[in-house]
Amino acid sequence: MRFDVLTIFPDMFSAYLRDGIAGRAVKRGLLDVRLVNIRDFARGAHKTTDDRPYGGGDGMVMRPGPISRALGSIERNSRGSLVILLTPQGETFNQSIAWDISSLEQVILVCGRYEGVDERIRLLFVDREISIGDYVLSGGELAAMVIMDSVCRLIPGTLGGEKSSFEDSFQDSLLEYPHYTRPRVFEGLEVPEILLSGDHARIRGWRRKEALKRTFERRPDLLAKAKLDDEDLRILEQIRSQTPACPPEAEADC
Ligand code: ADE
């Protein structure tokens, strides 16, 4: 899979692409990331990539010329490619969008800076606009790395254990169960006995129940999308019946 990233700060990507899972995927040839410096396509003595907004107001806007020329320089895959603009105005990124993207051979990520990107870039070239959350970053670079990282985990061969990405949180719309490793007792807290039992069926059952409990307590909205079987529904019913409608500490507000 190939990502072409348009940015005025290509150096921001170097540590990310060198280390960890993305670095390994690049070394193994599973991931090809090409950084395109928008400034290389700016003209004039100062090579400016931004300008004041028409109509006045604070901040600067990225000029369309350099981005358009940078996009034009990218060799496009004949089987199709997608141009994504990273912006707080886009649809909110999630695991299902990560899966969509992972099926593509070429994705072009346009990182905006300043107040935004000239609207004509969006109108002429952009296929999809994505935000990584309801907050404003100084630019799209961190968002591009978030997207590449979550997509990269889904490419077969990028993770050590092939199954691990299927067990991630959100893969089946549930949060993950709690994890434990050595030591067996830490600061007086013991690893749950069942995890030491060696009984894999019981451990699986315990983990599923803990995942359901966590999701119910922290993100009940996810349960509506989750694939739940009869046993899950029975466990959820049990969790619900053990949860006070109004927790004691909030009784005054109920
Ligand atoms: N650029 C600035 N803020 C952003 C966000 N939340 N998501 C994606 N790109 C951005």
CSV table of C-alpha atoms and ligand atoms in Angstrom, one decimal:
chain,number,residue,atom,x,y,z
A,1,MET,CA,0.0,0.0,0.0
A,2,ARG,CA,1.2,3.4,-0.8
A,3,PHE,CA,0.7,6.8,0.9
A,4,ASP,CA,1.7,10.1,-0.7
A,5,VAL,CA,1.7,12.8,1.9
A,6,LEU,CA,1.6,16.4,1.0
A,7,THR,CA,3.0,18.6,3.7
A,8,ILE,CA,5.2,21.6,4.4
A,9,PHE,CA,6.8,19.7,7.3
A,10,PRO,CA,8.1,16.4,5.9
A,11,ASP,CA,10.6,16.1,8.7
A,12,MET,CA,7.8,15.6,11.2
A,13,PHE,CA,7.3,12.1,9.7
A,14,SER,CA,10.8,10.8,10.0
A,15,ALA,CA,10.8,9.3,13.5
A,16,TYR,CA,7.4,7.9,12.9
A,17,LEU,CA,8.4,6.2,9.7
A,18,ARG,CA,11.7,4.9,11.1
A,19,ASP,CA,10.4,3.2,14.3
A,20,GLY,CA,7.7,0.8,15.4
A,21,ILE,CA,5.2,-1.0,13.2
A,22,ALA,CA,5.2,1.6,10.4
A,23,GLY,CA,9.0,1.5,10.2
A,24,ARG,CA,9.0,-2.3,10.0
A,25,ALA,CA,6.2,-2.2,7.3
A,26,VAL,CA,8.3,0.2,5.3
A,27,LYS,CA,11.4,-2.0,5.7
A,28,ARG,CA,9.5,-5.1,4.6
A,29,GLY,CA,8.1,-3.3,1.6
A,30,LEU,CA,4.5,-3.6,2.8
A,31,LEU,CA,4.1,0.1,3.1
A,32,ASP,CA,5.5,2.8,0.7
A,33,VAL,CA,5.3,6.3,2.1
A,34,ARG,CA,6.3,9.2,-0.2
A,35,LEU,CA,6.6,12.6,1.4
A,36,VAL,CA,5.9,15.5,-1.0
A,37,ASN,CA,7.1,18.9,0.2
A,38,ILE,CA,4.4,21.5,-0.9
A,39,ARG,CA,7.0,24.2,-0.6
A,40,ASP,CA,9.0,22.6,-3.5
A,41,PHE,CA,6.0,23.6,-5.7
A,42,ALA,CA,5.8,27.2,-4.5
A,43,ARG,CA,6.9,29.9,-6.8
A,44,GLY,CA,8.6,33.3,-6.3
A,45,ALA,CA,11.6,34.4,-4.4
A,46,HIS,CA,10.0,33.6,-1.0
A,47,LYS,CA,8.4,30.3,-2.0
A,48,THR,CA,5.3,31.2,0.1
A,49,THR,CA,2.7,28.5,0.5
A,50,ASP,CA,0.1,30.7,2.3
A,51,ASP,CA,-1.5,34.1,1.9
A,52,ARG,CA,-4.1,36.4,3.6
A,53,PRO,CA,-7.7,35.4,3.3
A,54,TYR,CA,-9.9,37.2,0.8
A,55,GLY,CA,-12.6,39.1,2.8
A,56,GLY,CA,-10.2,39.7,5.7
A,57,GLY,CA,-9.9,38.1,9.0
A,58,ASP,CA,-7.3,36.4,11.1
A,59,GLY,CA,-4.8,33.8,10.0
A,60,MET,CA,-3.5,32.7,6.7
A,61,VAL,CA,-4.8,30.3,4.1
A,62,MET,CA,-2.8,27.8,2.1
A,63,ARG,CA,-2.6,28.9,-1.5
A,64,PRO,CA,-4.1,26.5,-4.1
A,65,GLY,CA,-1.2,26.7,-6.7
A,66,PRO,CA,1.5,24.9,-4.7
A,67,ILE,CA,-0.9,22.2,-3.6
A,68,SER,CA,-2.3,21.7,-7.0
A,69,ARG,CA,1.2,21.4,-8.6
A,70,ALA,CA,2.3,19.0,-5.8
A,71,LEU,CA,-0.8,16.8,-6.5
A,72,GLY,CA,0.0,16.9,-10.2
A,73,SER,CA,3.5,15.6,-9.6
A,74,ILE,CA,2.2,12.4,-8.0
A,75,GLU,CA,2.3,9.3,-10.1
A,76,ARG,CA,-1.2,7.9,-9.9
A,77,ASN,CA,-2.1,4.2,-9.6
A,78,SER,CA,-4.1,3.1,-12.7
A,79,ARG,CA,-6.3,1.0,-10.5
A,80,GLY,CA,-7.4,4.1,-8.6
A,81,SER,CA,-6.3,6.4,-5.8
A,82,LEU,CA,-8.0,8.5,-3.2
A,83,VAL,CA,-7.2,12.1,-2.2
A,84,ILE,CA,-8.0,12.7,1.5
A,85,LEU,CA,-7.8,16.2,3.0
A,86,LEU,CA,-7.1,16.3,6.8
A,87,THR,CA,-9.3,18.9,8.3
A,88,PRO,CA,-11.3,19.4,11.5
A,89,GLN,CA,-14.4,19.8,9.2
A,90,GLY,CA,-14.2,16.3,7.9
A,91,GLU,CA,-16.1,13.1,8.9
A,92,THR,CA,-14.7,11.7,12.1
A,93,PHE,CA,-12.2,9.0,11.7
A,94,ASN,CA,-12.9,5.5,13.1
A,95,GLN,CA,-12.0,1.9,12.7
A,96,SER,CA,-14.5,1.3,9.9
A,97,ILE,CA,-12.9,4.2,7.8
A,98,ALA,CA,-9.5,2.6,8.6
A,99,TRP,CA,-10.7,-0.7,7.0
A,100,ASP,CA,-12.1,1.2,4.0
A,101,ILE,CA,-8.8,2.9,3.4
A,102,SER,CA,-6.8,-0.3,4.0
A,103,SER,CA,-8.4,-1.8,0.9
A,104,LEU,CA,-6.9,0.9,-1.4
A,105,GLU,CA,-3.6,0.7,-3.2
A,106,GLN,CA,-2.8,4.4,-3.1
A,107,VAL,CA,-3.9,7.1,-0.8
A,108,ILE,CA,-2.9,10.8,-1.1
A,109,LEU,CA,-3.0,12.7,2.2
A,110,VAL,CA,-3.1,16.4,2.0
A,111,CYS,CA,-2.0,18.1,5.3
A,112,GLY,CA,-3.4,21.5,5.8
A,113,ARG,CA,-1.8,24.2,7.9
A,114,TYR,CA,-2.7,27.7,9.0
A,115,GLU,CA,-6.4,28.5,9.0
A,116,GLY,CA,-7.1,26.1,6.2
A,117,VAL,CA,-6.7,25.3,2.6
A,118,ASP,CA,-8.1,27.3,-0.3
A,119,GLU,CA,-11.6,25.9,-0.9
A,120,ARG,CA,-10.9,25.3,-4.6
A,121,ILE,CA,-8.5,22.5,-3.6
A,122,ARG,CA,-11.3,20.8,-1.9
A,123,LEU,CA,-13.7,21.3,-4.8
A,124,LEU,CA,-11.3,20.2,-7.5
A,125,PHE,CA,-9.2,17.4,-6.1
A,126,VAL,CA,-10.4,16.1,-2.8
A,127,ASP,CA,-12.4,12.8,-2.6
A,128,ARG,CA,-12.8,12.6,1.2
A,129,GLU,CA,-12.3,14.9,4.1
A,130,ILE,CA,-11.3,13.4,7.5
A,131,SER,CA,-11.0,14.8,11.0
A,132,ILE,CA,-9.4,12.7,13.7
A,133,GLY,CA,-11.6,14.3,16.4
A,134,ASP,CA,-13.4,17.4,17.6
A,135,TYR,CA,-10.3,19.5,18.4
A,136,VAL,CA,-8.1,21.7,16.3
A,137,LEU,CA,-4.5,20.7,15.6
A,138,SER,CA,-1.9,23.1,14.2
A,139,GLY,CA,-2.0,21.1,11.0
A,140,GLY,CA,-2.9,17.8,9.4
A,141,GLU,CA,0.5,16.1,9.9
A,142,LEU,CA,-0.4,14.4,13.2
A,143,ALA,CA,-3.8,13.4,11.8
A,144,ALA,CA,-2.0,11.9,8.7
A,145,MET,CA,0.2,9.8,11.0
A,146,VAL,CA,-2.8,8.7,13.1
A,147,ILE,CA,-4.5,7.5,9.9
A,148,MET,CA,-1.4,5.8,8.5
A,149,ASP,CA,-0.8,4.1,11.8
A,150,SER,CA,-4.3,2.6,12.2
A,151,VAL,CA,-4.4,1.6,8.5
A,152,CYS,CA,-0.9,0.1,8.5
A,153,ARG,CA,-1.9,-2.3,11.3
A,154,LEU,CA,-4.6,-3.7,9.1
A,155,ILE,CA,-2.3,-4.6,6.2
A,156,PRO,CA,-1.5,-8.4,6.3
A,157,GLY,CA,2.0,-9.0,7.6
A,158,THR,CA,2.6,-5.7,9.4
A,159,LEU,CA,1.9,-7.0,12.9
A,160,GLY,CA,3.9,-9.8,14.6
A,161,GLY,CA,1.0,-12.0,15.4
A,162,GLU,CA,-1.3,-12.0,12.4
A,163,LYS,CA,-4.4,-12.2,14.6
A,164,SER,CA,-3.7,-9.3,16.8
A,165,SER,CA,-5.4,-6.5,14.9
A,166,PHE,CA,-8.6,-8.6,14.9
A,167,GLU,CA,-8.5,-8.5,18.7
A,168,ASP,CA,-8.0,-4.8,18.9
A,169,SER,CA,-10.6,-2.6,20.5
A,170,PHE,CA,-13.3,-1.5,18.1
A,171,GLN,CA,-12.6,-4.3,15.7
A,172,ASP,CA,-15.9,-5.8,16.8
A,173,SER,CA,-17.2,-2.5,18.3
A,174,LEU,CA,-16.3,-3.5,21.8
A,175,LEU,CA,-13.6,-2.1,24.0
A,176,GLU,CA,-10.9,-4.5,25.0
A,177,TYR,CA,-10.7,-6.6,28.2
A,178,PRO,CA,-8.0,-5.7,30.8
A,179,HIS,CA,-4.5,-7.0,30.2
A,180,TYR,CA,-2.0,-8.3,32.8
A,181,THR,CA,1.6,-9.4,32.6
A,182,ARG,CA,4.3,-10.2,35.2
A,183,PRO,CA,4.6,-9.8,38.1
A,184,ARG,CA,1.7,-11.7,39.5
A,185,VAL,CA,1.3,-9.2,42.4
A,186,PHE,CA,2.1,-5.5,41.9
A,187,GLU,CA,1.6,-3.0,44.6
A,188,GLY,CA,-0.6,-5.4,46.4
A,189,LEU,CA,-2.9,-6.0,43.3
A,190,GLU,CA,-3.1,-9.5,42.1
A,191,VAL,CA,-3.7,-10.8,38.6
A,192,PRO,CA,-7.2,-12.3,38.4
A,193,GLU,CA,-6.9,-16.0,39.3
A,194,ILE,CA,-8.7,-17.2,36.2
A,195,LEU,CA,-5.9,-15.9,34.0
A,196,LEU,CA,-3.5,-18.3,35.7
A,197,SER,CA,-5.8,-21.3,35.4
A,198,GLY,CA,-4.7,-22.4,32.0
A,199,ASP,CA,-8.3,-23.1,31.2
A,200,HIS,CA,-8.5,-21.3,27.8
A,201,ALA,CA,-12.3,-21.6,27.4
A,202,ARG,CA,-12.9,-20.0,30.8
A,203,ILE,CA,-10.3,-17.3,30.1
A,204,ARG,CA,-12.1,-16.5,26.8
A,205,GLY,CA,-15.4,-16.3,28.6
A,206,TRP,CA,-13.9,-14.0,31.3
A,207,ARG,CA,-12.3,-11.7,28.7
A,208,ARG,CA,-15.6,-11.4,26.7
A,209,LYS,CA,-17.5,-10.6,29.9
A,210,GLU,CA,-14.9,-7.9,30.9
A,211,ALA,CA,-15.0,-6.4,27.3
A,212,LEU,CA,-18.8,-6.3,27.5
A,213,LYS,CA,-18.7,-4.7,31.0
A,214,ARG,CA,-16.1,-2.1,30.0
A,215,THR,CA,-18.1,-1.2,26.9
A,216,PHE,CA,-21.3,-1.0,28.9
A,217,GLU,CA,-19.8,1.2,31.5
A,218,ARG,CA,-17.7,3.5,29.3
A,219,ARG,CA,-19.1,3.5,25.8
A,220,PRO,CA,-22.6,2.1,25.8
A,221,ASP,CA,-23.2,3.8,22.4
A,222,LEU,CA,-20.9,1.1,20.9
A,223,LEU,CA,-23.2,-1.8,22.0
A,224,ALA,CA,-25.8,-0.8,19.4
A,225,LYS,CA,-23.3,-1.6,16.6
A,226,ALA,CA,-21.6,-4.6,18.2
A,227,LYS,CA,-22.2,-8.2,16.9
A,228,LEU,CA,-23.6,-9.9,20.0
A,229,ASP,CA,-24.7,-13.5,20.4
A,230,ASP,CA,-27.3,-14.9,22.8
A,231,GLU,CA,-24.6,-15.5,25.4
A,232,ASP,CA,-23.4,-11.9,25.1
A,233,LEU,CA,-26.9,-10.6,25.5
A,234,ARG,CA,-27.4,-12.8,28.6
A,235,ILE,CA,-24.2,-11.4,30.1
A,236,LEU,CA,-25.2,-7.9,29.3
A,237,GLU,CA,-28.5,-8.4,31.0
A,238,GLN,CA,-26.7,-9.6,34.1
A,239,ILE,CA,-24.3,-6.6,34.1
A,240,ARG,CA,-27.3,-4.3,33.6
A,241,SER,CA,-29.2,-5.8,36.5
A,242,GLN,CA,-26.1,-5.5,38.8
A,243,THR,CA,-25.7,-1.8,37.9
A,244,PRO,CA,-27.6,0.6,40.1
A,245,ALA,CA,-29.8,2.9,38.0
A,246,CYS,CA,-28.4,5.8,40.0
A,247,PRO,CA,-24.9,5.3,41.4
A,248,PRO,CA,-24.8,6.0,45.2
A,249,GLU,CA,-22.3,8.9,44.7
A,250,ALA,CA,-24.7,10.6,42.2
A,251,GLU,CA,-28.0,10.0,44.2
A,252,ALA,CA,-28.4,13.7,44.9
A,253,ASP,CA,-28.6,14.5,41.2
A,254,CYS,CA,-30.9,11.6,40.2
B,1,ADE,N1,-6.2,19.6,11.1
B,1,ADE,C1,-6.4,20.4,12.2
B,1,ADE,N2,-7.2,19.8,13.1
B,1,ADE,C2,-7.4,18.6,12.6
B,1,ADE,C3,-8.2,17.4,13.0
B,1,ADE,N3,-8.8,17.5,14.2
B,1,ADE,N4,-8.3,16.4,12.3
B,1,ADE,C4,-7.6,16.3,11.1
B,1,ADE,N5,-6.9,17.3,10.6
B,1,ADE,C5,-6.8,18.4,11.3
